[in-house]
Amino acid sequence: MGLHSWKFIGILLSEIFLFHGFCYPHPQKASQLHYTFVRDATSAPVVLYYDYIIIGGGTSGCPLAATLSKNATVLVLERGGSPYGNSNITNIGNFVASLSDTSPNSPSQLFISEDGVYNTRARVLGGGSSLNAGFYTHAGSDFVKEARLSEKLANASYKWVEKKIAFEPTMLQWQSAVRDGLIQAGCLLTMGLPMIIFLELKLEAQSLIGMVTGTLLPIYWSTLSQEIFLFIYMLLHSRSCLQEENIVNTGRPWPRPRAYGVTFEDKLGIRHTALLNRNWWSEIILSAGAIGSPQLLMLSGIGPAYHLRAHGIPVVFDQPMVGQGMADNPMNLLFVPSPIPVEISLIQVVGITQFGSFIETASGLTFGYSWAQGFIRDYELSLNKTGQQSILTPEAMARAVETVNSLVNATLKGGVILEKVMGPRSTGDLKLKTTNPYDNPTVKFNYFKDPLDLKKCVKGMKTIIDVINSKAFSKFRYRHIPVQTLISLMANLPVNLRPRHVTTAISLEQFCIDTVMTIWHYHGGCQIGKVIDRKYRVRGVNGLRVIDGSTFLRSPGTNPQATVMMLGRYMGRRMMRERISKMRTTINY
């Protein structure tokens, strides 16, 4: 019997223990805010035992834990801090600020894909749902079938989530004007339900240390994608760690490896171990997101054998599809300055085109001069870190700052209209850069590799232009600023690290390629039918499941957050049913 452990990273337990401290603009303790369920990992015992261990207290991990805790002990591990008391998270006007904060203890962690596009990973309790535009929509029935889910249970799970966190918005002038412009442009519409800032979920006493049965625990939700780093101990029967790869090559002559515990490190560098109780139904569930889950599997020895060996990681199970199918829905947008004040609003209305793009809008967000300077500063900093050559001359960068500053004050007087490519069809992969779990892995999404994605983007941009030129939107337009000027503005801004071309501002195809951004709906890496089976169990390994957006084959609906939350609730219900059914069978036998 072989036991593997590798150097591991710090985490926050959602019992809840915080590992890196809190991410407050003003230093506060959880106890001062009366959130007794939030605890620093330094207060955790050296060894803990639970029925279920969930890795990632985010968009899927929170509803999963709330469901499983009804009749079992549940430990949730989250690497980030608490969202409570952080005005960048609780105030929708600070949405951009919450994503642009790249300080060490911020709720967002910057990474740059190999495509040269800025992106963000959540690093906070609530995960990606704490850093979001608050738009809530269901996936279509085709996605539910593709994910091999029961439509009846999926709908019940959606309703459970909606009852907890969703409400119907009040639509003001900017959103209404874009809505009417979309109608004039021939789009179908969907009105999403924003999510409330705080949510209360009932968790049973045994799932949280020191809690009383029936206590209502306020848990924060909102959206993007959560993740956590840890290494999974793999229990291997009969063979040493050096012979594990033979499990696949020789037709598995001995039992499969089984996950039975995790190790995490608090902010003082002290390691703790969480082990599963000795129940046949106890499991570890990865809910660490599309970046964290495949990365953790690889660091734990589950992934492409050649890649693991190249990094000196003992192979527990050769699974070549881990890290494959990585996709990120491309986003392109136009900033529209307004001659009149606009409300602060995030996504409330979405235009659904017949050709495969979603059209969305936001207005009045906090940018300002400091944002413009910070944008350029972060741009230069990222160049230094990645070693990529700058695409902008000092003169071009100065023009970019001047352009932004000429259009924004403390609060943006205007808004953005964006398009998101459905799917997408283009995919890439995720690989380990180092074996240090603190480091981001290497990710490539291959934006617009499939020409159909590019065609959708071009048609989407044409629809945005139609909306801007529509009669319904006319009061928010400067008559003397043509759309071509808005396109040139975006072409001059350093929104990514991709090179610009002389045709960027005159060819919509080149504009899409050169100014592509993320809408933070990336997914894949542990896809269903490839890495996990229809019960979301990792193929070839016992006691381990993946339940999060990394399992998606494509991004569901206009925004995936509702479906990720639904999936957490859905799988919690399903796992409870499986356990009860098997227990009844055993008793009857």
XYZ file of C-alpha atoms in Angstrom:
589
model
C 0.000 0.000 0.000
C 1.555 3.272 -1.106
C 0.767 6.716 0.205
C 1.621 9.858 -1.741
C 1.882 13.386 -0.505
C 3.415 16.364 -2.180
C 3.998 19.921 -1.120
C 0.636 21.507 -0.740
C -0.847 24.950 -0.520
C -2.768 26.949 1.964
C -6.511 26.941 1.984
C -9.513 28.332 3.744
C -11.827 25.837 5.342
C -15.418 26.649 5.098
C -16.095 25.310 8.402
C -15.039 27.897 7.720
C -11.262 28.454 8.148
C -9.441 31.260 6.344
C -5.923 30.620 5.252
C -4.609 33.864 3.810
C -6.543 36.209 6.037
C -9.324 38.537 5.012
C -9.656 40.647 1.907
C -11.185 43.712 3.485
C -10.468 47.272 2.397
C -10.422 48.036 6.127
C -8.904 45.399 8.424
C -11.644 43.542 10.258
C -11.941 40.174 11.895
C -14.738 37.752 11.118
C -15.640 37.788 14.804
C -16.080 41.561 14.644
C -18.592 41.072 11.853
C -20.284 38.305 13.860
C -19.698 35.649 11.226
C -18.735 32.900 13.637
C -18.891 30.259 10.913
C -15.843 31.850 9.249
C -12.595 30.698 10.822
C -8.954 31.103 10.023
C -7.180 27.879 9.071
C -4.697 28.497 11.870
C -7.447 27.457 14.307
C -7.987 24.093 12.598
C -6.888 20.863 14.325
C -3.860 19.093 12.913
C -6.061 16.191 11.791
C -9.764 16.394 10.888
C -12.280 13.688 9.907
C -15.372 14.207 7.759
C -17.873 12.271 5.667
C -17.365 14.565 2.689
C -14.521 16.912 1.804
C -15.356 19.574 -0.784
C -12.456 21.412 -2.363
C -13.600 24.886 -3.351
C -16.175 26.955 -1.450
C -17.542 28.649 -4.518
C -20.366 28.652 -7.026
C -20.913 24.885 -6.984
C -19.192 24.030 -3.695
C -21.530 26.110 -1.496
C -24.859 24.605 -2.673
C -23.262 21.162 -2.713
C -22.158 21.534 0.904
C -25.516 22.952 1.973
C -27.249 19.923 0.480
C -24.917 17.164 1.706
C -24.787 18.600 5.220
C -28.394 17.630 5.864
C -27.377 14.213 7.139
C -23.592 14.048 6.963
C -20.510 15.915 8.148
C -19.060 18.151 5.449
C -15.794 20.040 5.258
C -15.398 22.767 2.626
C -11.910 23.976 1.777
C -11.535 27.424 0.209
C -8.199 29.063 -0.463
C -9.391 32.668 -0.400
C -10.672 35.070 2.219
C -14.100 36.266 3.253
C -16.193 38.582 1.058
C -17.937 40.125 4.036
C -17.032 43.753 4.624
C -15.414 44.162 1.202
C -17.243 47.004 -0.553
C -15.632 46.090 -3.870
C -17.703 42.908 -3.752
C -20.923 44.099 -2.125
C -21.296 47.269 -4.237
C -22.198 46.625 -7.890
C -20.625 49.923 -8.908
C -17.242 48.494 -7.896
C -17.514 45.435 -10.129
C -14.552 46.512 -12.268
C -12.516 47.448 -9.192
C -13.023 43.994 -7.678
C -11.583 42.383 -10.805
C -8.728 44.835 -11.262
C -7.442 44.436 -7.686
C -4.339 42.290 -8.114
C -2.902 42.687 -4.609
C -1.700 39.448 -2.905
C -4.801 39.041 -0.733
C -7.360 40.310 -3.221
C -10.455 38.241 -4.035
C -9.306 37.986 -7.659
C -6.117 36.462 -9.022
C -4.827 37.663 -12.370
C -3.655 35.206 -14.991
C -2.823 35.741 -18.637
C -3.603 32.991 -21.097
C -1.131 31.957 -23.763
C -3.445 33.780 -26.165
C -2.328 37.084 -24.627
C -5.668 37.801 -22.935
C -6.049 39.034 -19.364
C -8.186 36.818 -17.179
C -9.149 36.398 -13.539
C -9.544 33.559 -11.074
C -11.667 33.934 -7.960
C -9.886 33.746 -4.615
C -12.658 34.304 -2.084
C -15.438 32.468 -0.274
C -18.250 32.232 -2.792
C -15.660 31.761 -5.521
C -16.506 33.160 -8.905
C -20.012 33.847 -7.659
C -18.578 36.608 -5.453
C -17.120 38.436 -8.474
C -19.917 38.730 -10.939
C -22.352 40.808 -12.943
C -25.244 39.127 -11.157
C -27.097 37.694 -14.168
C -29.134 34.537 -13.610
C -30.511 32.395 -16.457
C -31.187 28.703 -16.984
C -29.353 26.486 -19.430
C -31.398 25.129 -22.314
C -32.847 21.621 -22.230
C -30.242 20.542 -24.797
C -27.444 21.392 -22.349
C -29.174 19.451 -19.568
C -29.371 16.382 -21.811
C -25.768 16.815 -22.939
C -24.666 16.947 -19.284
C -26.675 13.745 -18.719
C -28.842 15.294 -16.042
C -32.430 14.506 -15.130
C -34.529 17.414 -16.394
C -36.949 17.048 -13.493
C -34.244 17.175 -10.819
C -32.394 19.950 -12.684
C -35.523 22.127 -12.707
C -36.113 21.446 -9.007
C -32.487 22.395 -8.292
C -32.831 25.639 -10.256
C -35.935 26.509 -8.224
C -34.064 25.836 -4.979
C -31.313 28.245 -6.019
C -33.770 30.883 -7.216
C -35.664 30.791 -3.946
C -32.416 31.551 -2.128
C -30.799 34.256 -4.210
C -32.616 35.587 -7.280
C -34.939 38.564 -7.705
C -36.461 40.506 -10.575
C -34.570 43.725 -11.365
C -35.840 47.242 -11.923
C -34.818 48.216 -15.430
C -33.829 51.866 -15.818
C -33.069 54.058 -18.818
C -29.802 52.704 -20.222
C -30.814 49.043 -20.024
C -34.251 49.886 -21.431
C -32.739 51.793 -24.354
C -30.422 48.887 -25.233
C -33.356 46.467 -24.872
C -35.452 48.498 -27.319
C -32.472 48.852 -29.638
C -32.018 45.088 -29.635
C -35.657 44.629 -30.560
C -35.239 47.076 -33.437
C -32.136 45.116 -34.484
C -34.204 41.914 -34.628
C -32.903 40.087 -31.527
C -34.819 37.816 -29.221
C -34.566 38.896 -25.589
C -34.106 37.257 -22.223
C -34.453 39.117 -18.957
C -32.169 37.659 -16.345
C -32.626 37.692 -12.601
C -29.788 39.359 -10.687
C -28.610 37.655 -7.550
C -28.924 39.233 -4.152
C -25.750 40.102 -2.314
C -26.169 37.850 0.707
C -27.867 34.526 1.059
C -28.885 32.376 3.964
C -28.589 28.616 3.800
C -29.461 26.107 6.472
C -26.614 23.735 7.235
C -26.893 21.028 9.843
C -24.845 21.204 13.035
C -22.427 18.398 12.222
C -21.183 20.123 9.091
C -19.865 23.182 10.880
C -17.759 23.275 14.007
C -19.528 24.885 16.951
C -22.818 25.373 15.114
C -26.263 24.567 16.456
C -28.753 22.610 14.358
C -30.999 24.930 12.418
C -28.648 27.909 12.542
C -29.041 30.138 9.501
C -25.630 30.863 8.057
C -25.284 33.867 5.762
C -23.189 32.758 2.803
C -22.160 35.128 0.042
C -22.935 34.395 -3.592
C -22.504 36.303 -6.833
C -20.364 34.918 -10.027
C -17.236 33.906 -12.079
C -15.498 30.670 -11.082
C -13.933 29.335 -7.892
C -10.886 27.260 -7.301
C -8.680 25.829 -4.612
C -5.307 24.187 -4.610
C -4.575 21.039 -2.735
C -3.082 17.659 -3.209
C -5.158 14.561 -2.837
C -3.764 11.589 -0.999
C -4.282 8.508 -3.141
C -4.659 5.156 -1.406
C -3.143 2.472 -3.601
C -3.614 -1.163 -2.812
C -0.889 -3.799 -3.068
C 1.676 -1.807 -5.037
C 4.190 0.926 -4.401
C 3.958 4.398 -5.857
C 6.556 3.581 -8.481
C 4.307 1.011 -10.121
C 1.081 2.944 -10.292
C 1.167 3.597 -14.013
C 0.826 -0.161 -14.586
C -2.804 0.103 -13.469
C -3.686 1.162 -16.990
C -1.041 -0.641 -19.004
C -1.648 -4.122 -17.586
C -5.405 -4.013 -17.401
C -5.575 -3.066 -13.708
C -4.383 -6.305 -11.993
C -5.084 -4.769 -8.558
C -7.818 -2.502 -7.193
C -8.080 1.077 -8.389
C -6.557 3.947 -6.406
C -8.864 5.611 -3.921
C -8.866 9.213 -2.676
C -9.165 9.403 1.099
C -7.728 12.687 2.363
C -6.243 16.098 1.726
C -3.541 18.264 3.225
C -3.678 22.032 3.509
C -1.327 24.657 4.855
C -2.376 27.707 6.862
C -0.887 31.190 6.593
C 1.691 30.353 9.281
C 2.997 27.466 7.178
C 1.524 24.779 9.450
C 0.097 21.779 7.625
C -3.193 20.147 8.489
C -4.664 16.882 7.242
C -8.337 16.221 6.561
C -9.298 12.569 6.163
C -12.521 10.868 5.158
C -14.426 8.929 7.764
C -14.393 5.182 7.232
C -17.716 5.061 5.418
C -18.149 3.295 2.099
C -19.935 6.390 0.802
C -17.473 9.072 1.954
C -15.910 11.014 -0.919
C -13.726 13.932 -1.889
C -15.330 16.348 -4.335
C -13.315 18.767 -6.446
C -15.258 21.999 -6.980
C -12.204 24.108 -7.701
C -13.272 25.449 -11.086
C -12.020 25.150 -14.625
C -8.491 26.190 -13.669
C -8.176 24.677 -10.201
C -9.743 21.250 -10.690
C -7.606 19.995 -13.608
C -4.522 21.553 -12.019
C -5.171 19.723 -8.738
C -5.771 16.428 -10.472
C -2.425 16.729 -12.242
C -0.555 17.758 -9.101
C -2.099 14.708 -7.430
C -0.861 12.353 -10.131
C -3.996 12.097 -12.279
C -3.458 13.363 -15.809
C -1.437 12.722 -18.976
C 1.375 10.403 -17.845
C 3.998 11.981 -20.126
C 3.223 15.448 -18.776
C 3.272 14.350 -15.135
C 6.602 12.538 -15.558
C 8.082 15.635 -17.207
C 7.371 17.485 -13.946
C 8.589 14.652 -11.745
C 5.101 13.802 -10.467
C 4.474 10.085 -9.753
C 1.665 8.816 -11.978
C -1.311 7.583 -9.999
C -3.566 7.226 -13.022
C -2.822 8.001 -16.667
C -5.734 10.182 -17.766
C -4.764 11.999 -20.988
C -7.971 14.060 -21.157
C -7.319 16.016 -17.963
C -6.703 19.629 -19.005
C -8.192 19.162 -22.468
C -11.207 20.954 -23.919
C -10.414 24.296 -22.276
C -12.630 27.006 -23.734
C -13.397 30.644 -23.005
C -16.244 32.499 -24.668
C -14.721 35.442 -26.557
C -16.004 38.896 -25.673
C -15.646 42.045 -27.763
C -17.221 45.379 -26.944
C -17.624 49.046 -27.724
C -17.565 51.808 -25.128
C -20.294 54.375 -25.753
C -19.871 57.781 -24.029
C -23.181 59.400 -23.129
C -24.140 63.105 -23.242
C -26.502 62.516 -20.287
C -25.981 60.782 -16.919
C -26.607 57.040 -16.808
C -27.486 54.653 -14.016
C -25.044 52.164 -12.567
C -26.169 48.828 -13.966
C -24.733 45.431 -14.722
C -26.203 42.849 -17.068
C -30.019 42.873 -16.962
C -31.084 42.221 -20.538
C -29.509 39.985 -23.175
C -30.162 39.897 -26.896
C -30.114 36.377 -28.324
C -29.146 36.365 -31.979
C -30.028 33.677 -34.498
C -26.394 33.339 -35.567
C -24.898 32.431 -32.179
C -23.988 35.533 -30.176
C -25.336 37.129 -27.026
C -25.541 40.944 -26.848
C -25.292 42.459 -23.347
C -24.672 45.835 -21.733
C -23.506 47.549 -18.524
C -23.371 51.217 -17.611
C -22.064 53.784 -15.144
C -19.342 51.622 -13.616
C -16.516 53.126 -11.567
C -13.426 53.728 -13.707
C -11.861 57.170 -13.697
C -8.365 58.558 -14.041
C -6.820 56.172 -11.532
C -8.262 53.255 -13.484
C -6.749 54.552 -16.719
C -3.329 54.903 -15.132
C -3.647 51.558 -13.379
C -4.611 49.864 -16.628
C -1.411 50.988 -18.277
C 0.669 50.231 -15.183
C -0.715 46.691 -14.930
C -0.195 46.299 -18.653
C 3.503 47.103 -18.336
C 3.816 44.925 -15.226
C 2.308 41.953 -17.001
C 4.734 42.412 -19.873
C 7.641 42.271 -17.440
C 6.289 39.091 -15.811
C 5.505 37.258 -19.042
C 8.453 38.480 -21.081
C 6.086 39.341 -23.939
C 7.038 42.239 -26.150
C 4.948 45.389 -25.822
C 2.676 46.090 -28.755
C 2.412 49.758 -27.845
C 5.011 52.468 -28.179
C 5.279 55.001 -25.338
C 3.452 57.460 -27.569
C 0.650 54.966 -28.214
C 0.343 54.225 -24.508
C 0.135 57.956 -23.761
C -2.646 58.256 -26.346
C -4.452 55.347 -24.720
C -4.395 57.059 -21.318
C -5.468 60.350 -22.880
C -8.303 58.642 -24.730
C -9.648 57.019 -21.584
C -9.238 60.137 -19.450
C -11.099 62.237 -21.986
C -14.151 60.021 -21.634
C -14.387 59.109 -17.965
C -14.746 60.850 -14.643
C -15.025 59.256 -11.203
C -17.982 57.293 -12.537
C -18.275 56.331 -16.162
C -20.684 58.584 -18.054
C -21.745 56.029 -20.563
C -21.497 52.293 -20.826
C -20.383 49.309 -22.830
C -22.283 47.091 -25.224
C -20.671 43.711 -25.713
C -21.120 40.483 -27.577
C -20.315 36.991 -26.336
C -19.828 34.112 -28.765
C -21.972 31.103 -27.858
C -20.236 27.793 -27.268
C -17.524 28.397 -28.280
C -16.332 25.823 -30.820
C -12.647 26.728 -30.377
C -10.855 24.883 -27.572
C -7.380 24.632 -26.097
C -5.687 23.016 -23.132
C -4.261 23.484 -19.647
C -0.815 22.312 -18.571
C 1.264 22.624 -15.464
C 3.860 25.355 -15.568
C 5.494 24.237 -12.319
C 4.689 21.880 -9.467
C 4.207 24.847 -7.152
C 0.459 25.003 -6.505
C 0.686 28.766 -5.946
C 1.627 29.246 -9.605
C -1.008 29.564 -12.286
C -0.924 26.754 -14.832
C -0.411 27.440 -18.519
C -3.750 27.878 -20.276
C -4.479 28.357 -23.953
C -8.044 28.880 -25.180
C -7.318 29.310 -28.919
C -9.809 32.128 -29.414
C -11.304 32.097 -32.927
C -9.340 29.028 -33.992
C -12.608 27.753 -35.395
C -13.663 30.150 -38.194
C -17.333 29.837 -37.206
C -16.563 31.565 -33.894
C -15.053 34.480 -35.793
C -18.087 34.744 -38.054
C -20.341 34.897 -34.981
C -18.209 37.682 -33.512
C -18.355 39.774 -36.687
C -22.133 39.436 -36.886
C -22.367 40.241 -33.182
C -20.359 43.443 -33.646
C -22.614 44.423 -36.540
C -25.604 43.955 -34.244
C -23.988 46.184 -31.611
C -23.482 48.861 -34.266
C -27.164 48.555 -35.232
C -28.184 49.002 -31.583
C -25.981 52.083 -31.186
C -27.436 53.569 -34.368
C -31.029 52.732 -33.422
C -33.632 55.362 -32.662
C -34.279 53.791 -29.251
C -30.682 54.432 -28.184
C -30.304 57.884 -29.735
C -30.480 59.939 -26.529
C -27.363 58.190 -25.234
C -25.339 59.064 -28.352
C -23.137 62.041 -29.107
C -24.285 62.923 -32.597
C -20.835 64.106 -33.634
C -19.126 60.813 -32.635
C -19.606 58.144 -35.335
C -19.400 54.453 -34.537
C -16.106 54.237 -36.404
C -14.597 56.527 -33.769
C -15.778 54.139 -31.040
C -14.165 51.245 -32.885
C -10.902 53.191 -33.194
C -11.052 53.962 -29.477
C -11.177 50.264 -28.584
C -8.419 49.494 -31.082
C -6.152 51.996 -29.277
C -6.742 50.633 -25.791
C -4.379 47.975 -24.362
C -7.198 45.602 -23.447
C -4.949 42.591 -23.996
C -1.406 41.644 -25.014
C -2.244 40.747 -28.593
C -0.634 42.650 -31.477
C -2.556 45.322 -33.381
C -2.695 45.548 -37.142
C -3.236 48.422 -39.518
C -6.653 46.935 -40.297
C -7.766 46.526 -36.653
C -10.070 49.555 -36.746
C -11.391 49.002 -40.283
C -11.952 45.235 -40.447
C -14.404 43.704 -37.977
C -12.694 40.336 -38.411
C -9.355 41.806 -37.369
C -11.037 43.884 -34.657
C -12.499 40.727 -33.107
C -9.134 38.946 -33.165
C -7.056 41.870 -31.912
C -9.343 43.222 -29.159
C -10.776 39.955 -27.804
C -11.331 39.819 -24.048
C -12.723 37.307 -21.604
C -16.204 37.384 -20.143
C -14.947 34.983 -17.426
C -17.063 32.053 -18.579
C -14.139 29.721 -19.175
C -14.812 26.013 -18.707
C -13.535 22.518 -19.488
C -10.509 20.547 -18.333
C -12.433 17.739 -16.570
C -15.200 17.195 -19.079
C -18.050 14.766 -18.647
C -17.647 11.607 -20.707
C -13.893 12.187 -20.919
C -12.481 12.693 -17.418
C -15.614 11.982 -15.384
C -18.506 9.575 -15.897
C -22.199 10.449 -15.922
C -22.225 10.395 -12.108
C -19.367 12.933 -12.129
C -16.904 10.403 -10.683
C -13.312 10.609 -11.873
C -12.703 7.671 -14.185
C -10.179 5.170 -12.897
C -10.218 6.475 -9.316
C -12.534 5.647 -6.434
C -13.863 8.139 -3.903
C -13.317 11.212 -6.080
C -15.730 13.374 -8.078
C -15.527 16.681 -9.933
C -18.568 18.953 -9.717
C -18.056 22.391 -11.257
C -17.694 24.251 -14.546
C -14.627 22.230 -15.544
C -17.031 19.427 -16.485
C -18.875 21.518 -19.091
C -18.523 20.813 -22.804
C -19.732 24.355 -23.531
C -20.905 27.367 -21.583
C -24.624 27.062 -20.751
C -27.059 29.837 -21.583
C -26.267 33.521 -21.478
C -24.412 33.144 -18.158
C -23.232 29.871 -16.561
C -23.488 30.816 -12.890
C -27.077 29.646 -12.389
C -26.236 26.288 -13.919
C -23.067 25.870 -11.850
C -25.105 26.522 -8.691
C -27.831 24.190 -9.923
C -25.218 21.489 -10.526
C -23.985 21.731 -6.931
C -27.512 21.327 -5.578
C -28.369 18.639 -8.150
C -25.374 16.434 -7.399
C -25.846 16.862 -3.653
C -29.384 15.527 -3.980
C -28.247 12.732 -6.254
C -25.413 11.641 -3.952
C -27.817 11.559 -1.002
C -30.230 9.396 -3.002
C -27.452 7.024 -4.030
C -26.396 6.595 -0.426
C -29.923 6.021 0.883
C -30.742 3.590 -1.937
C -27.665 1.501 -1.319
C -28.247 1.475 2.439
C -31.795 0.201 1.897
C -30.533 -2.482 -0.461
C -27.967 -3.607 2.122
C -30.598 -3.735 4.893
C -33.035 -5.714 2.732
C -30.266 -8.113 1.787
